[in-house]
């Protein structure tokens, strides 16, 4: 096929081969690295029975994990310092071993800087807290003293005022301080987290049986806690107590509550001195810390410049060793044996890569590349581009194609948007959709590089699907002649006109044909007439059936291509042919009748024809006859359909059984050949040895298939009627929004109501028609493809080809 | 609602039951343990665990690992899961979940009190406490000198307060008193938990009473064995047994008068469920008893997952995870101390 036409990669998946590569151990690393750059080979895990740490390169993986951890540490530090990793202009070549050393050094340096910084920060915060305590407690003492002074003065003034004879002499003695009676009150000051302050007070009270005096003041701004380094809301407290035992208890309680204590002098002068001292220290520390932060910032800056490159390198390194671990070690421990799948076309590239690797690592022996005979089915690999990939995704979501099976994605590219558009026929809405798709495609480069939301991601991924869906909807919109449910006379005037003036309002009867038939799509005159719905329903229903029968026929045709590709005559003769006969004998015939009815303008009742074709095939058709000899044709078709059922059911399992027996007999006689051939027989035997032939199972399987097909032919055809139903719903909804919202609002002749109506109309159009209806039409189109179309031929039990590629690394790591 | 939990359980409990069953499927399997037992270094253990649910918790640990770090991180995972479930829970499940932690609270109280008695640093002790049994003023415990103070100062604010009613004495704290206090508290806690589960009714009551009865019986046996040869009187000993369980009341009478391990064995073998445990041990042996009990417990906990619509799964999951962490600790210790031959001594496979 290669010469005449361009390669048709999508029709069938790439031919694959199981390759074995024997790599000398010294060039193993560059080899895997080059193969990762190439990204066309999927390694098989040959050590699956070994646990991860028992494998050959476990130590190297640990090393890479350690480096990755350091890089994560840097990243965290950078994000803490608000320094995003910048794209470095110069790419320096780094060796992994050097990098490891370098990372270790950098980490140590950074940790040391952090440690110093933390120490400084801690003392800084402590001083800050101390200052707060000094201020707040000072305020308190000051207030207490001034109130005491006031009190004293009051007393004095009273003394002066009341200096009468009856003043007891003892009073003065009592108010004046008596040093002998005075208990030595100790006090502690400090800060306690605000949320704990209540419990703190309670415990203090309980522990000392109420013999304390606690005073708390709220600190307005959150304070950085010296120990944890977090911002915490705190209270300054002063506790007065008496006695040493109480003191030790209070100290313990303070510890328990994380309350930081600070010494404090009662002396006013001392306080001022302390405050100035602390402020001085604070500013000193501040400059030191600033210098430290600057140093750290510059260090992080240099790390940030290389961060991306290092990160990539480490990840590559880790994945290389991870894949090296999949290779089995030769007994001599001199070479590694790799097995993996690769597309056939890639053999040359892989060999090139192997040669380059051998050359670069100065290895004496090159790697040996050989193709193995594979027992299990190879993976499925389609070479898609950005246009076809989203359609391939639609098919893969149902099931990955079997190896080299016909790929429905090719047909889906056209049929999917088309079926969607049948349900979404409105060229106004189509244009909206088209604009959205064009926007997504136009900003493709920009959008693909950034992270999008969940829904946006989906819309972006399917942008080309949406584009085709939009174009097809515009097309079907022209056929339905709907623009936001309004018909236009785009392709010339309507073919019909009024016979007289009276019919203008009635729109029921009285139209006569004055011109040739409207050239393309629906005649706009149908819109708003009483017979609009019956006419459209009949049209769309018939159209749905024809579309359905055509698509199902396509599906059965593909099953023929599959059968001929896999050289299974059985499937051609006992599956494809009876299926074609059955489907076309009943529903193909119906489609022909539909077309014939359109062509001839007959008034035959097709329901009647179809139903009585089964119930009483020998009756005369009467007025429902569309062509001569219809009765005979129907009888023949019915007979053929009845014959097709056992034809599908019985021969295949019996023939399979016979084939199986033949094969076994042949094997028992095929001995005494030369060695090479007998080896081949052996390997053949291995391939088939496991499959046991269970006749009953095969028969039941075939029976299920037959029943499914026979019933499916009816139900699937009926299922295509959803095309009509959805398209009806869409046009009705849009006409409701147009008539009831926009036209009603217009009728009020008030611009406020008009604007409100317009807003409601736009919201309803976008929300219901453009989003929800799109979604539902999409889902129904999806169903029609997955179930009605693909069940005719698609096995979908393959598995995807996941090549080892550095290009795919970013996605799966994070 | 007896017997009709299935109709309404999922309104409040369905989400969390799903969560806890999901967590359960993350428990390490026998294959995991086999792999772990073959590890040569702690880094190997980390590497293996990184493929399990513990992965995210261990991945940022720098390489020379310690057993304590592994255990700490694994416990952190359990605590995170517990907190998540507690946040989502409504009554009465939230109370049920809180009940699960009271055991740890008692252990922590005892740990701190014993520690301060032996003049250990409070901060150091706090690090050793189980994070599930933490409460606000736990550090203040160090201030207390005797039980009365302990109660009045700190514990009156905690959920443990009601359990204390039986052990308020003015005696000074000493090792013996503390141990008695622990057991009294535990007894009161188990009885309370049992009553609470009975009140919940339905499958929860059925399954939890089985699990709690096993716990109570195990404690009774342990108390008996540990108190042999001490100055604890028979009456005091009997007071420490919980007033439910398979052994209650006749087994307790017998256990109370036991003087050596073989007598304990004799009286336990009358109870069919415990016969199998003791039949595995040779006479006079107590070393393997713990493991035998753990194995039996794990078996019963796993059975709790066989029924739906009850709270027992939460209890069972927490216990299984704790057992798993104990296993990991044992394996890591064995690996760290090069005692790999003993690795199977104390590991209880969960599945």
PDB file of N, CA and C in Angstrom, chain A residues 297-348:
ATOM      1  N   UNK A 297      18.708  34.842  50.340  1.00  0.00           N
ATOM      2  CA  UNK A 297      18.026  35.183  49.098  1.00  0.00           C
ATOM      3  C   UNK A 297      18.930  34.980  47.901  1.00  0.00           C
ATOM      4  N   UNK A 298      20.187  35.414  48.018  1.00  0.00           N
ATOM      5  CA  UNK A 298      21.079  35.288  46.865  1.00  0.00           C
ATOM      6  C   UNK A 298      21.403  33.819  46.610  1.00  0.00           C
ATOM      7  N   UNK A 299      21.520  33.055  47.705  1.00  0.00           N
ATOM      8  CA  UNK A 299      21.776  31.630  47.544  1.00  0.00           C
ATOM      9  C   UNK A 299      20.611  30.958  46.828  1.00  0.00           C
ATOM     10  N   UNK A 300      19.410  31.301  47.273  1.00  0.00           N
ATOM     11  CA  UNK A 300      18.225  30.709  46.658  1.00  0.00           C
ATOM     12  C   UNK A 300      18.094  31.149  45.212  1.00  0.00           C
ATOM     13  N   UNK A 301      18.505  32.381  44.972  1.00  0.00           N
ATOM     14  CA  UNK A 301      18.459  32.897  43.602  1.00  0.00           C
ATOM     15  C   UNK A 301      19.310  32.026  42.684  1.00  0.00           C
ATOM     16  N   UNK A 302      20.518  31.736  43.146  1.00  0.00           N
ATOM     17  CA  UNK A 302      21.391  30.917  42.303  1.00  0.00           C
ATOM     18  C   UNK A 302      20.819  29.518  42.144  1.00  0.00           C
ATOM     19  N   UNK A 303      20.217  29.015  43.231  1.00  0.00           N
ATOM     20  CA  UNK A 303      19.591  27.689  43.101  1.00  0.00           C
ATOM     21  C   UNK A 303      18.448  27.763  42.112  1.00  0.00           C
ATOM     22  N   UNK A 304      17.651  28.828  42.237  1.00  0.00           N
ATOM     23  CA  UNK A 304      16.477  28.981  41.389  1.00  0.00           C
ATOM     24  C   UNK A 304      16.832  28.999  39.916  1.00  0.00           C
ATOM     25  N   UNK A 305      17.996  29.574  39.594  1.00  0.00           N
ATOM     26  CA  UNK A 305      18.394  29.636  38.192  1.00  0.00           C
ATOM     27  C   UNK A 305      18.565  28.246  37.592  1.00  0.00           C
ATOM     28  N   UNK A 306      19.076  27.341  38.401  1.00  0.00           N
ATOM     29  CA  UNK A 306      19.356  26.008  37.854  1.00  0.00           C
ATOM     30  C   UNK A 306      18.288  25.003  38.216  1.00  0.00           C
ATOM     31  N   UNK A 307      17.321  25.466  39.010  1.00  0.00           N
ATOM     32  CA  UNK A 307      16.424  24.484  39.621  1.00  0.00           C
ATOM     33  C   UNK A 307      15.738  23.594  38.592  1.00  0.00           C
ATOM     34  N   UNK A 308      15.170  24.228  37.553  1.00  0.00           N
ATOM     35  CA  UNK A 308      14.414  23.442  36.563  1.00  0.00           C
ATOM     36  C   UNK A 308      15.297  22.375  35.931  1.00  0.00           C
ATOM     37  N   UNK A 309      16.501  22.805  35.564  1.00  0.00           N
ATOM     38  CA  UNK A 309      17.420  21.899  34.886  1.00  0.00           C
ATOM     39  C   UNK A 309      17.786  20.726  35.794  1.00  0.00           C
ATOM     40  N   UNK A 310      18.103  21.073  37.040  1.00  0.00           N
ATOM     41  CA  UNK A 310      18.491  20.015  37.979  1.00  0.00           C
ATOM     42  C   UNK A 310      17.335  19.064  38.213  1.00  0.00           C
ATOM     43  N   UNK A 311      16.179  19.652  38.367  1.00  0.00           N
ATOM     44  CA  UNK A 311      15.005  18.845  38.647  1.00  0.00           C
ATOM     45  C   UNK A 311      14.775  17.849  37.521  1.00  0.00           C
ATOM     46  N   UNK A 312      14.862  18.351  36.293  1.00  0.00           N
ATOM     47  CA  UNK A 312      14.673  17.485  35.136  1.00  0.00           C
ATOM     48  C   UNK A 312      15.714  16.376  35.129  1.00  0.00           C
ATOM     49  N   UNK A 313      16.941  16.770  35.385  1.00  0.00           N
ATOM     50  CA  UNK A 313      18.043  15.811  35.363  1.00  0.00           C
ATOM     51  C   UNK A 313      17.819  14.709  36.391  1.00  0.00           C
ATOM     52  N   UNK A 314      17.433  15.130  37.603  1.00  0.00           N
ATOM     53  CA  UNK A 314      17.248  14.145  38.670  1.00  0.00           C
ATOM     54  C   UNK A 314      16.100  13.219  38.333  1.00  0.00           C
ATOM     55  N   UNK A 315      15.050  13.785  37.786  1.00  0.00           N
ATOM     56  CA  UNK A 315      13.907  12.943  37.451  1.00  0.00           C
ATOM     57  C   UNK A 315      14.270  11.951  36.360  1.00  0.00           C
ATOM     58  N   UNK A 316      15.017  12.437  35.365  1.00  0.00           N
ATOM     59  CA  UNK A 316      15.473  11.545  34.298  1.00  0.00           C
ATOM     60  C   UNK A 316      16.298  10.428  34.894  1.00  0.00           C
ATOM     61  N   UNK A 317      17.191  10.820  35.774  1.00  0.00           N
ATOM     62  CA  UNK A 317      18.103   9.865  36.371  1.00  0.00           C
ATOM     63  C   UNK A 317      17.316   8.784  37.103  1.00  0.00           C
ATOM     64  N   UNK A 318      16.332   9.244  37.854  1.00  0.00           N
ATOM     65  CA  UNK A 318      15.546   8.296  38.634  1.00  0.00           C
ATOM     66  C   UNK A 318      14.797   7.342  37.706  1.00  0.00           C
ATOM     67  N   UNK A 319      14.250   7.898  36.634  1.00  0.00           N
ATOM     68  CA  UNK A 319      13.469   7.030  35.752  1.00  0.00           C
ATOM     69  C   UNK A 319      14.392   6.080  35.002  1.00  0.00           C
ATOM     70  N   UNK A 320      15.612   6.541  34.693  1.00  0.00           N
ATOM     71  CA  UNK A 320      16.558   5.643  34.011  1.00  0.00           C
ATOM     72  C   UNK A 320      16.856   4.448  34.905  1.00  0.00           C
ATOM     73  N   UNK A 321      17.145   4.730  36.169  1.00  0.00           N
ATOM     74  CA  UNK A 321      17.490   3.618  37.059  1.00  0.00           C
ATOM     75  C   UNK A 321      16.278   2.744  37.317  1.00  0.00           C
ATOM     76  N   UNK A 322      15.130   3.394  37.343  1.00  0.00           N
ATOM     77  CA  UNK A 322      13.903   2.619  37.526  1.00  0.00           C
ATOM     78  C   UNK A 322      13.745   1.624  36.382  1.00  0.00           C
ATOM     79  N   UNK A 323      14.050   2.081  35.169  1.00  0.00           N
ATOM     80  CA  UNK A 323      13.915   1.168  34.042  1.00  0.00           C
ATOM     81  C   UNK A 323      15.063   0.177  33.974  1.00  0.00           C
ATOM     82  N   UNK A 324      16.240   0.603  34.403  1.00  0.00           N
ATOM     83  CA  UNK A 324      17.353  -0.352  34.447  1.00  0.00           C
ATOM     84  C   UNK A 324      17.007  -1.501  35.378  1.00  0.00           C
ATOM     85  N   UNK A 325      16.246  -1.176  36.430  1.00  0.00           N
ATOM     86  CA  UNK A 325      15.848  -2.217  37.378  1.00  0.00           C
ATOM     87  C   UNK A 325      14.916  -3.240  36.753  1.00  0.00           C
ATOM     88  N   UNK A 326      14.305  -2.850  35.647  1.00  0.00           N
ATOM     89  CA  UNK A 326      13.398  -3.787  34.997  1.00  0.00           C
ATOM     90  C   UNK A 326      14.159  -4.815  34.169  1.00  0.00           C
ATOM     91  N   UNK A 327      15.409  -4.529  33.890  1.00  0.00           N
ATOM     92  CA  UNK A 327      16.173  -5.427  33.029  1.00  0.00           C
ATOM     93  C   UNK A 327      16.757  -6.553  33.872  1.00  0.00           C
ATOM     94  N   UNK A 328      16.869  -7.701  33.256  1.00  0.00           N
ATOM     95  CA  UNK A 328      17.417  -8.804  34.042  1.00  0.00           C
ATOM     96  C   UNK A 328      18.922  -8.887  33.809  1.00  0.00           C
ATOM     97  N   UNK A 329      19.603  -9.280  34.859  1.00  0.00           N
ATOM     98  CA  UNK A 329      21.058  -9.319  34.831  1.00  0.00           C
ATOM     99  C   UNK A 329      21.487 -10.672  34.292  1.00  0.00           C
ATOM    100  N   UNK A 330      22.411 -10.627  33.388  1.00  0.00           N
ATOM    101  CA  UNK A 330      22.924 -11.863  32.819  1.00  0.00           C
ATOM    102  C   UNK A 330      23.697 -12.634  33.889  1.00  0.00           C
ATOM    103  N   UNK A 331      23.796 -13.979  33.698  1.00  0.00           N
ATOM    104  CA  UNK A 331      24.496 -14.770  34.721  1.00  0.00           C
ATOM    105  C   UNK A 331      25.934 -14.337  34.916  1.00  0.00           C
ATOM    106  N   UNK A 332      26.558 -13.891  33.816  1.00  0.00           N
ATOM    107  CA  UNK A 332      27.960 -13.490  33.945  1.00  0.00           C
ATOM    108  C   UNK A 332      28.094 -12.122  34.579  1.00  0.00           C
ATOM    109  N   UNK A 333      26.969 -11.451  34.803  1.00  0.00           N
ATOM    110  CA  UNK A 333      26.961 -10.094  35.358  1.00  0.00           C
ATOM    111  C   UNK A 333      27.728  -9.114  34.478  1.00  0.00           C
ATOM    112  N   UNK A 334      27.848  -9.429  33.193  1.00  0.00           N
ATOM    113  CA  UNK A 334      28.557  -8.512  32.307  1.00  0.00           C
ATOM    114  C   UNK A 334      27.588  -7.732  31.432  1.00  0.00           C
ATOM    115  N   UNK A 335      26.392  -8.251  31.310  1.00  0.00           N
ATOM    116  CA  UNK A 335      25.462  -7.508  30.481  1.00  0.00           C
ATOM    117  C   UNK A 335      24.039  -7.620  31.016  1.00  0.00           C
ATOM    118  N   UNK A 336      23.239  -6.672  30.590  1.00  0.00           N
ATOM    119  CA  UNK A 336      21.840  -6.627  30.998  1.00  0.00           C
ATOM    120  C   UNK A 336      20.977  -7.023  29.818  1.00  0.00           C
ATOM    121  N   UNK A 337      19.901  -7.717  30.113  1.00  0.00           N
ATOM    122  CA  UNK A 337      19.005  -8.133  29.043  1.00  0.00           C
ATOM    123  C   UNK A 337      17.698  -7.365  29.190  1.00  0.00           C
ATOM    124  N   UNK A 338      17.360  -6.658  28.115  1.00  0.00           N
ATOM    125  CA  UNK A 338      16.114  -5.901  28.144  1.00  0.00           C
ATOM    126  C   UNK A 338      15.146  -6.527  27.166  1.00  0.00           C
ATOM    127  N   UNK A 339      13.889  -6.544  27.560  1.00  0.00           N
ATOM    128  CA  UNK A 339      12.861  -6.960  26.613  1.00  0.00           C
ATOM    129  C   UNK A 339      11.808  -5.870  26.574  1.00  0.00           C
ATOM    130  N   UNK A 340      11.248  -5.674  25.404  1.00  0.00           N
ATOM    131  CA  UNK A 340      10.231  -4.631  25.342  1.00  0.00           C
ATOM    132  C   UNK A 340       9.558  -4.604  23.993  1.00  0.00           C
ATOM    133  N   UNK A 341       8.480  -3.868  23.951  1.00  0.00           N
ATOM    134  CA  UNK A 341       7.747  -3.729  22.701  1.00  0.00           C
ATOM    135  C   UNK A 341       8.187  -2.464  22.005  1.00  0.00           C
ATOM    136  N   UNK A 342       8.272  -2.553  20.689  1.00  0.00           N
ATOM    137  CA  UNK A 342       8.510  -1.323  19.958  1.00  0.00           C
ATOM    138  C   UNK A 342       7.817  -1.457  18.614  1.00  0.00           C
ATOM    139  N   UNK A 343       7.444  -0.339  18.021  1.00  0.00           N
ATOM    140  CA  UNK A 343       6.847  -0.406  16.689  1.00  0.00           C
ATOM    141  C   UNK A 343       7.895  -0.891  15.695  1.00  0.00           C
ATOM    142  N   UNK A 344       7.473  -1.578  14.643  1.00  0.00           N
ATOM    143  CA  UNK A 344       8.423  -2.130  13.683  1.00  0.00           C
ATOM    144  C   UNK A 344       9.216  -1.019  13.013  1.00  0.00           C
ATOM    145  N   UNK A 345       8.530   0.097  12.735  1.00  0.00           N
ATOM    146  CA  UNK A 345       9.251   1.164  12.010  1.00  0.00           C
ATOM    147  C   UNK A 345      10.379   1.763  12.831  1.00  0.00           C
ATOM    148  N   UNK A 346      10.369   1.511  14.153  1.00  0.00           N
ATOM    149  CA  UNK A 346      11.354   2.167  15.000  1.00  0.00           C
ATOM    150  C   UNK A 346      12.647   1.388  15.107  1.00  0.00           C
ATOM    151  N   UNK A 347      12.712   0.194  14.507  1.00  0.00           N
ATOM    152  CA  UNK A 347      13.910  -0.642  14.671  1.00  0.00           C
ATOM    153  C   UNK A 347      15.186   0.122  14.329  1.00  0.00           C
ATOM    154  N   UNK A 348      15.112   0.854  13.211  1.00  0.00           N
ATOM    155  CA  UNK A 348      16.295   1.556  12.743  1.00  0.00           C
ATOM    156  C   UNK A 348      16.729   2.604  13.782  1.00  0.00           C
TER     157      UNK A 348
END
